[in-house]
C-alpha positions as semicolon CSV with decimal commas, in nm:
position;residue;x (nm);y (nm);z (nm)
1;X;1,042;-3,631;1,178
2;X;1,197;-3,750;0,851
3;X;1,265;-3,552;0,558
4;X;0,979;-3,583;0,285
5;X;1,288;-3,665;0,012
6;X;1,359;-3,981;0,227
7;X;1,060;-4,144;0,212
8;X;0,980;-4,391;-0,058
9;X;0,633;-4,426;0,031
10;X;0,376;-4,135;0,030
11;X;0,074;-4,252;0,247
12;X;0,342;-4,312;0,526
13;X;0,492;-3,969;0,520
14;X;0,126;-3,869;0,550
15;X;0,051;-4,090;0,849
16;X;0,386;-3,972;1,041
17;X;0,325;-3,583;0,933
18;X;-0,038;-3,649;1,073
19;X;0,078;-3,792;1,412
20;X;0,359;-3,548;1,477
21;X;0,131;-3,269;1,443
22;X;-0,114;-3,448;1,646
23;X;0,128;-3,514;1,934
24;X;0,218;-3,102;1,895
25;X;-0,134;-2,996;1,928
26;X;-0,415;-3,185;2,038
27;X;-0,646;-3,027;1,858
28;X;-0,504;-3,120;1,532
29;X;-0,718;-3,316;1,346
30;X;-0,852;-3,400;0,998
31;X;-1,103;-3,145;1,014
32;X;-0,842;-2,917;1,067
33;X;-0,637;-3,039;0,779
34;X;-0,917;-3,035;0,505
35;X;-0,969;-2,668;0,625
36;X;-0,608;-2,559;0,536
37;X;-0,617;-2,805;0,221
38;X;-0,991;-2,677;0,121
39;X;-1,110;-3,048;0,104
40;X;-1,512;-3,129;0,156
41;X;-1,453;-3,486;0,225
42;X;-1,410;-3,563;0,612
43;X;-1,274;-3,889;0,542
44;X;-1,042;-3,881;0,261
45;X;-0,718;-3,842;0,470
46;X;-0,779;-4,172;0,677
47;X;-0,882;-4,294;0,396
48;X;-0,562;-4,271;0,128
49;X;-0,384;-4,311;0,457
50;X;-0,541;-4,680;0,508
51;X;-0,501;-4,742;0,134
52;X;-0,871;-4,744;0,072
53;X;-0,884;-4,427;-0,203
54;X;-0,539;-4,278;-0,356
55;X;-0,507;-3,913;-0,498
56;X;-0,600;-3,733;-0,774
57;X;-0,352;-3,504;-0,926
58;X;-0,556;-3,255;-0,785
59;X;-0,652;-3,400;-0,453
60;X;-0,279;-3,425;-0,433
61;X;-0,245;-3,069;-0,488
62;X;-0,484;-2,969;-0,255
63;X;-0,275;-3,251;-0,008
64;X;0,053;-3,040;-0,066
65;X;-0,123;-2,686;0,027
66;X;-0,257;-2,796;0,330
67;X;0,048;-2,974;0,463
68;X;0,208;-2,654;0,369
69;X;0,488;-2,785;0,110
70;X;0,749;-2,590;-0,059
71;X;0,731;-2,578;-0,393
72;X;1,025;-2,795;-0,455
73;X;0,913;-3,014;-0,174
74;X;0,541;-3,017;-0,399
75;X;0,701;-3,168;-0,671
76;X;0,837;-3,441;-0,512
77;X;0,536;-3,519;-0,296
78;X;0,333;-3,533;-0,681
79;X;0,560;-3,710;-0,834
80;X;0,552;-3,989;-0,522
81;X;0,175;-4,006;-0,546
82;X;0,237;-4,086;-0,950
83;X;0,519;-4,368;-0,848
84;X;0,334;-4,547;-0,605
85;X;0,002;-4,526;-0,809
86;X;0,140;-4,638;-1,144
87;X;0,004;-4,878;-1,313
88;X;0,260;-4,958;-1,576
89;X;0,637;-5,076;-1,542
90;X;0,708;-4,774;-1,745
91;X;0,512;-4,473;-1,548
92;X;0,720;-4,612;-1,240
93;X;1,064;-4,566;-1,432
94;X;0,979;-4,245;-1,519
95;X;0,891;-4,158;-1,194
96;X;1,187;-4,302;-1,034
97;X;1,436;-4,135;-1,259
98;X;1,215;-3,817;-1,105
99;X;1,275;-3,874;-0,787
100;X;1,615;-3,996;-0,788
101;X;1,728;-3,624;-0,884
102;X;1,623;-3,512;-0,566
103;X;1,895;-3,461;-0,255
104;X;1,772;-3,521;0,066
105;X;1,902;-3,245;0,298
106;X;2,003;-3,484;0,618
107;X;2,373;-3,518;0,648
108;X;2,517;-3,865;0,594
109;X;2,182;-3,984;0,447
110;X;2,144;-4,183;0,153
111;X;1,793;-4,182;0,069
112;X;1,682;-4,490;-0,108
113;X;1,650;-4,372;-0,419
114;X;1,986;-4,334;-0,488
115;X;2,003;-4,728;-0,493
116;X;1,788;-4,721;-0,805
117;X;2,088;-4,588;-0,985
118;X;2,333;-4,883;-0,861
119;X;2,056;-5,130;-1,063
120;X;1,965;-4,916;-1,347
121;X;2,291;-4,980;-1,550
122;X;2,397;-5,366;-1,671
123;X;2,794;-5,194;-1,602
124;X;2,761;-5,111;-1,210
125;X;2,757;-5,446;-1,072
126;X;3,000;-5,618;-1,316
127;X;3,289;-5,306;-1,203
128;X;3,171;-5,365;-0,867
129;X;3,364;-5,682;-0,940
130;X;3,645;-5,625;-1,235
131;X;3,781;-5,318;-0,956
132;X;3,851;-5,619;-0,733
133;X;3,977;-5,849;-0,975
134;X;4,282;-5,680;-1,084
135;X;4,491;-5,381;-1,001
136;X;4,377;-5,107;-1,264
137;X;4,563;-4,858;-1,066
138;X;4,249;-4,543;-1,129
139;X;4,346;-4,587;-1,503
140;X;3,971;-4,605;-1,584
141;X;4,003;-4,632;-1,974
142;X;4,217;-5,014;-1,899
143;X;3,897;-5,034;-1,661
144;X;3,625;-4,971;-1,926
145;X;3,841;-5,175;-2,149
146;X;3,792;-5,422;-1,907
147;X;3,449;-5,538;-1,928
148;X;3,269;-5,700;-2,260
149;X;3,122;-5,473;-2,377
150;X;3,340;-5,189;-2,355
151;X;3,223;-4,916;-2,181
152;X;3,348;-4,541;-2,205
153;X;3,615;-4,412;-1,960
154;X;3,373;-4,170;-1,844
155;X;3,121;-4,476;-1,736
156;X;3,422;-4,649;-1,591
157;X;3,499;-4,320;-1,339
158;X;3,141;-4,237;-1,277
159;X;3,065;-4,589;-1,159
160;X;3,350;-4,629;-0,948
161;X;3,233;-4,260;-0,805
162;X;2,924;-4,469;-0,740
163;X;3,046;-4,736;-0,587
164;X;3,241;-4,579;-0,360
165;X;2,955;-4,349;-0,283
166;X;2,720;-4,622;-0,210
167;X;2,954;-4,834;0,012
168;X;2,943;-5,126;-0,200
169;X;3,351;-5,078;-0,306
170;X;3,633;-4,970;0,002
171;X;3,968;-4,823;-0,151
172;X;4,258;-4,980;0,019
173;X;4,567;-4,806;0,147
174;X;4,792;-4,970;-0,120
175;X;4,538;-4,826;-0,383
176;X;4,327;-5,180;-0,454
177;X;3,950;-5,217;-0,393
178;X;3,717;-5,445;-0,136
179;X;3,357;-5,512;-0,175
180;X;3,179;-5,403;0,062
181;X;2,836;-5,520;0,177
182;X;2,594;-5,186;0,234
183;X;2,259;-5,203;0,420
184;X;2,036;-5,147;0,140
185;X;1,644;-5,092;0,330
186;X;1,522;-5,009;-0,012
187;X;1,183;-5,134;-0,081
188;X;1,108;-5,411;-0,359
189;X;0,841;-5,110;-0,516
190;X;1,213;-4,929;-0,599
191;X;1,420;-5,182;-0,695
192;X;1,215;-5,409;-0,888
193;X;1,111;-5,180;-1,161
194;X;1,493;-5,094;-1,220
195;X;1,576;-5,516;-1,130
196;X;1,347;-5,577;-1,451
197;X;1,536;-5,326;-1,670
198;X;1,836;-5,487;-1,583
199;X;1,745;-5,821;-1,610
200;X;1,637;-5,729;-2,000
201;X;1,946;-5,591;-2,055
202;X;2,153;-5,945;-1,969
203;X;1,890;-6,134;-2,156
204;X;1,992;-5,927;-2,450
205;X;2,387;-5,987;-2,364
206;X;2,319;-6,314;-2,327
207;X;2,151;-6,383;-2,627
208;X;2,448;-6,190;-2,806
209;X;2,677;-6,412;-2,666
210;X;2,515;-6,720;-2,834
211;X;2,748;-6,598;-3,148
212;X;2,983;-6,359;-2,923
213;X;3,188;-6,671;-2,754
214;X;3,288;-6,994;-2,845
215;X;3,138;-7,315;-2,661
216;X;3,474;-7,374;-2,491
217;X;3,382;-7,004;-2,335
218;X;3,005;-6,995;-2,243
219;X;2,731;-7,229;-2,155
220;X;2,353;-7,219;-2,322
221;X;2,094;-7,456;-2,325
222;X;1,761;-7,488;-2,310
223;X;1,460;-7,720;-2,179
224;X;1,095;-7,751;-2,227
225;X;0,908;-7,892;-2,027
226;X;0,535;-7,974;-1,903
227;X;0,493;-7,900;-1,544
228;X;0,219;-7,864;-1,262
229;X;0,195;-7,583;-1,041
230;X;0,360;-7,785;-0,813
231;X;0,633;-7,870;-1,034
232;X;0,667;-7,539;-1,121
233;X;0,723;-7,409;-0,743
234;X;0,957;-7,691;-0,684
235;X;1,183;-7,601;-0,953
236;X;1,174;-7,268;-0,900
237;X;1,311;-7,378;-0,518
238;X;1,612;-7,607;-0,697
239;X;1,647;-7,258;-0,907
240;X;1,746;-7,060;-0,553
241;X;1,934;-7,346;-0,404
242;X;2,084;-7,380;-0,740
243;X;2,246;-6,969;-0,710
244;X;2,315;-7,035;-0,381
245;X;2,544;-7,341;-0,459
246;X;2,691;-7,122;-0,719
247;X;2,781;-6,871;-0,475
248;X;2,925;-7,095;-0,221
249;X;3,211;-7,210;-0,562
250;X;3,313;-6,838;-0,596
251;X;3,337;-6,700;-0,254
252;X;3,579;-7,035;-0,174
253;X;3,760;-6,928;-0,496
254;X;4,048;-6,707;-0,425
255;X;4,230;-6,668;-0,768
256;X;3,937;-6,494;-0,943
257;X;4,041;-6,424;-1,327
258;X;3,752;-6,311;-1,526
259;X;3,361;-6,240;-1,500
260;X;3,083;-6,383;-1,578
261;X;2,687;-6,341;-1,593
262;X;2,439;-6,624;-1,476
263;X;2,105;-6,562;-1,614
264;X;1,858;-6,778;-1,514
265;X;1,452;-6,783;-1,715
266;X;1,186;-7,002;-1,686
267;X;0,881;-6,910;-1,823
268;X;0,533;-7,058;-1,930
269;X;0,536;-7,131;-2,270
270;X;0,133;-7,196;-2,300
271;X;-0,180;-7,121;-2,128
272;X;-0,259;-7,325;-1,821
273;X;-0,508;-7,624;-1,958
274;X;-0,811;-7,734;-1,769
275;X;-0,802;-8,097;-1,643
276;X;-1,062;-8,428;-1,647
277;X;-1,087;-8,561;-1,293
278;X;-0,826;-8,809;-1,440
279;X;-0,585;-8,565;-1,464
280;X;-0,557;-8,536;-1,836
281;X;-0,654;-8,213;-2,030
282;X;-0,965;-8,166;-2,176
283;X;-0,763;-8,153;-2,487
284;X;-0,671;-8,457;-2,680
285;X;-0,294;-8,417;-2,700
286;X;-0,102;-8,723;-2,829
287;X;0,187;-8,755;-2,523
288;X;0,534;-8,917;-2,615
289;X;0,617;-9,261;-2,494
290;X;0,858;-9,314;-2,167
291;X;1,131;-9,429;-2,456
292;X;1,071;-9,107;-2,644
293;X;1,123;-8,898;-2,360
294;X;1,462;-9,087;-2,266
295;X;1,562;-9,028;-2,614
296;X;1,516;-8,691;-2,629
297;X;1,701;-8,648;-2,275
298;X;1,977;-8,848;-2,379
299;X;2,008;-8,643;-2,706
300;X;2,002;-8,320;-2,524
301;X;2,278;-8,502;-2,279
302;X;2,501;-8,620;-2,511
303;X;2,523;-8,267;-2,676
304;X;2,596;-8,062;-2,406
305;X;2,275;-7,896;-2,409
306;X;2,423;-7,631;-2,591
307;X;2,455;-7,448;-2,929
């Protein structure tokens, strides 16, 4: 059976640890369990198991005695409980910067929390591709001089360490770097809390770079726009097919100079508004003539869409 430090989910380590000590002694059972763990309720195993009732901080305690935890082992098994039942973006950060200090003890094992770290800095991904852009030669103060911002030399060296830890970077014989492409079985309840960080963190480059770079350098614009849901999924389809065109320029690119950041946001920008059975709102909102609308489009055309 897996190592408790590997799992990223705590009602599955408790359905596996369940079924491996049923298949080592039939008369294992729940019963047994709540004895060890001093539980009254017959059904509160099967229960959190099946999602139907999640632990207490001291049900969880109880959970840890009877399944005989270390006290190391304790901690993480709490601190699990707390990351999958959080309820705010925050609790689960905290959590996950928890967890993430824990080394599994499986040789050649990189538990999935160690991919939280990759996303959890702005600087990781954007080395991941300045180390293959030019020839820093390990000089990792010309490296952190590299990227806009700065970073320290000490972030430079400890994100390369990463990289190479991770598999996402290959050091080449003559001293250069590959990308590498690492199986990454993470689950989205790991990476999206750190994904979200990040993605704040480029909205605030991004917005520095309105006055940071010239027009000749950057591109920002913006629309508004009314939209149904329908509308809405549809453009958030041209959105992926949009990246994915993007990607297809650069990988057919071989003389890669410089990088950059794509962020992409659209938002809602009002409430969703009832409508008549002729499709209008309920509200009486004036709406701008075909002409109008051209106008505007040709305006925001003309100009580059940008500031």
């Amino acid at each position: 059976m897996k190592k408790l430090e590997t799992y990223i989910d705590y009602r599955q380590f408790l359905l596996d640890t369940y079924l491996e000590r049923k298949k080592r002694s039939k008369s294992y059972s729940y019963r047994t369990f709540n004895q060890s763990a001093g539980i009254k309720s017959p059904s509160l195993y099967k229960e959190v198991v099946e999602g139907k009732r999640n632990l207490t901080p001291e049900t969880a305690a109880a959970f840890a005695k009877g399944l005989r935890l270390t006290a190391r082992e304790t901690h993480f098994f709490k601190t699990l409980v707390r990351f999958n039942q959080a309820q705010t973006e925050k609790e689960k950060l905290t959590c996950l910067e928890i967890l993430r200090g824990f080394k599994p003890f499986v040789k050649q094992t990189i538990i999935p929390f160690q991919f939280y770290e990759y996303y959890s800095k702005w600087h990781h991904s954007v080395v991941r591709e300045v180390a293959c852009t030019f020839n820093f030669k390990d000089d990792y103060l010309k490296l952190a001089h590299a990227l806009r911002p700065h970073i320290t030399k000490r972030q430079a060296r400890e994100s390369m360490e990463l990289l190479l830890r991770l598999g996402f970077l290959k050091k080449n014989k003559e001293g250069s770097y590959t990308q590498t492409n690492p199986s990454i079985t993470t689950g989205a309840e790991v990476i999206s809390p750190a994904v979200r960080a990040l993605n704040r963190e480029y909205a605030a480059m991004g917005k520095d770079a309105i006055d940071g770079y010239s027009p000749e350098k950057r591109d920002i614009s913006t629309l508004v726009l009314g939209v149904s849901k329908e509308s809405m999924e549809k453009i958030k389809q041209e959105i992926r097919e949009f990246k994915h065109r993007l990607f297809e320029i650069v990988n057919e690119d071989p003389d890669t100079d410089r990088v950059y950041a794509l962020n992409t946001q659209f938002f809602p920008l009002s409430d969703t508004f009832p409508l008549k059975p002729d499709g209008f709102s309920t509200e009486s909102v004036p709406r701008p003539s075909d002409k109008s609308l051209q106008n505007n489009m040709n305006h925001f055309l003309s100009s580059g869409g940008q500031s």
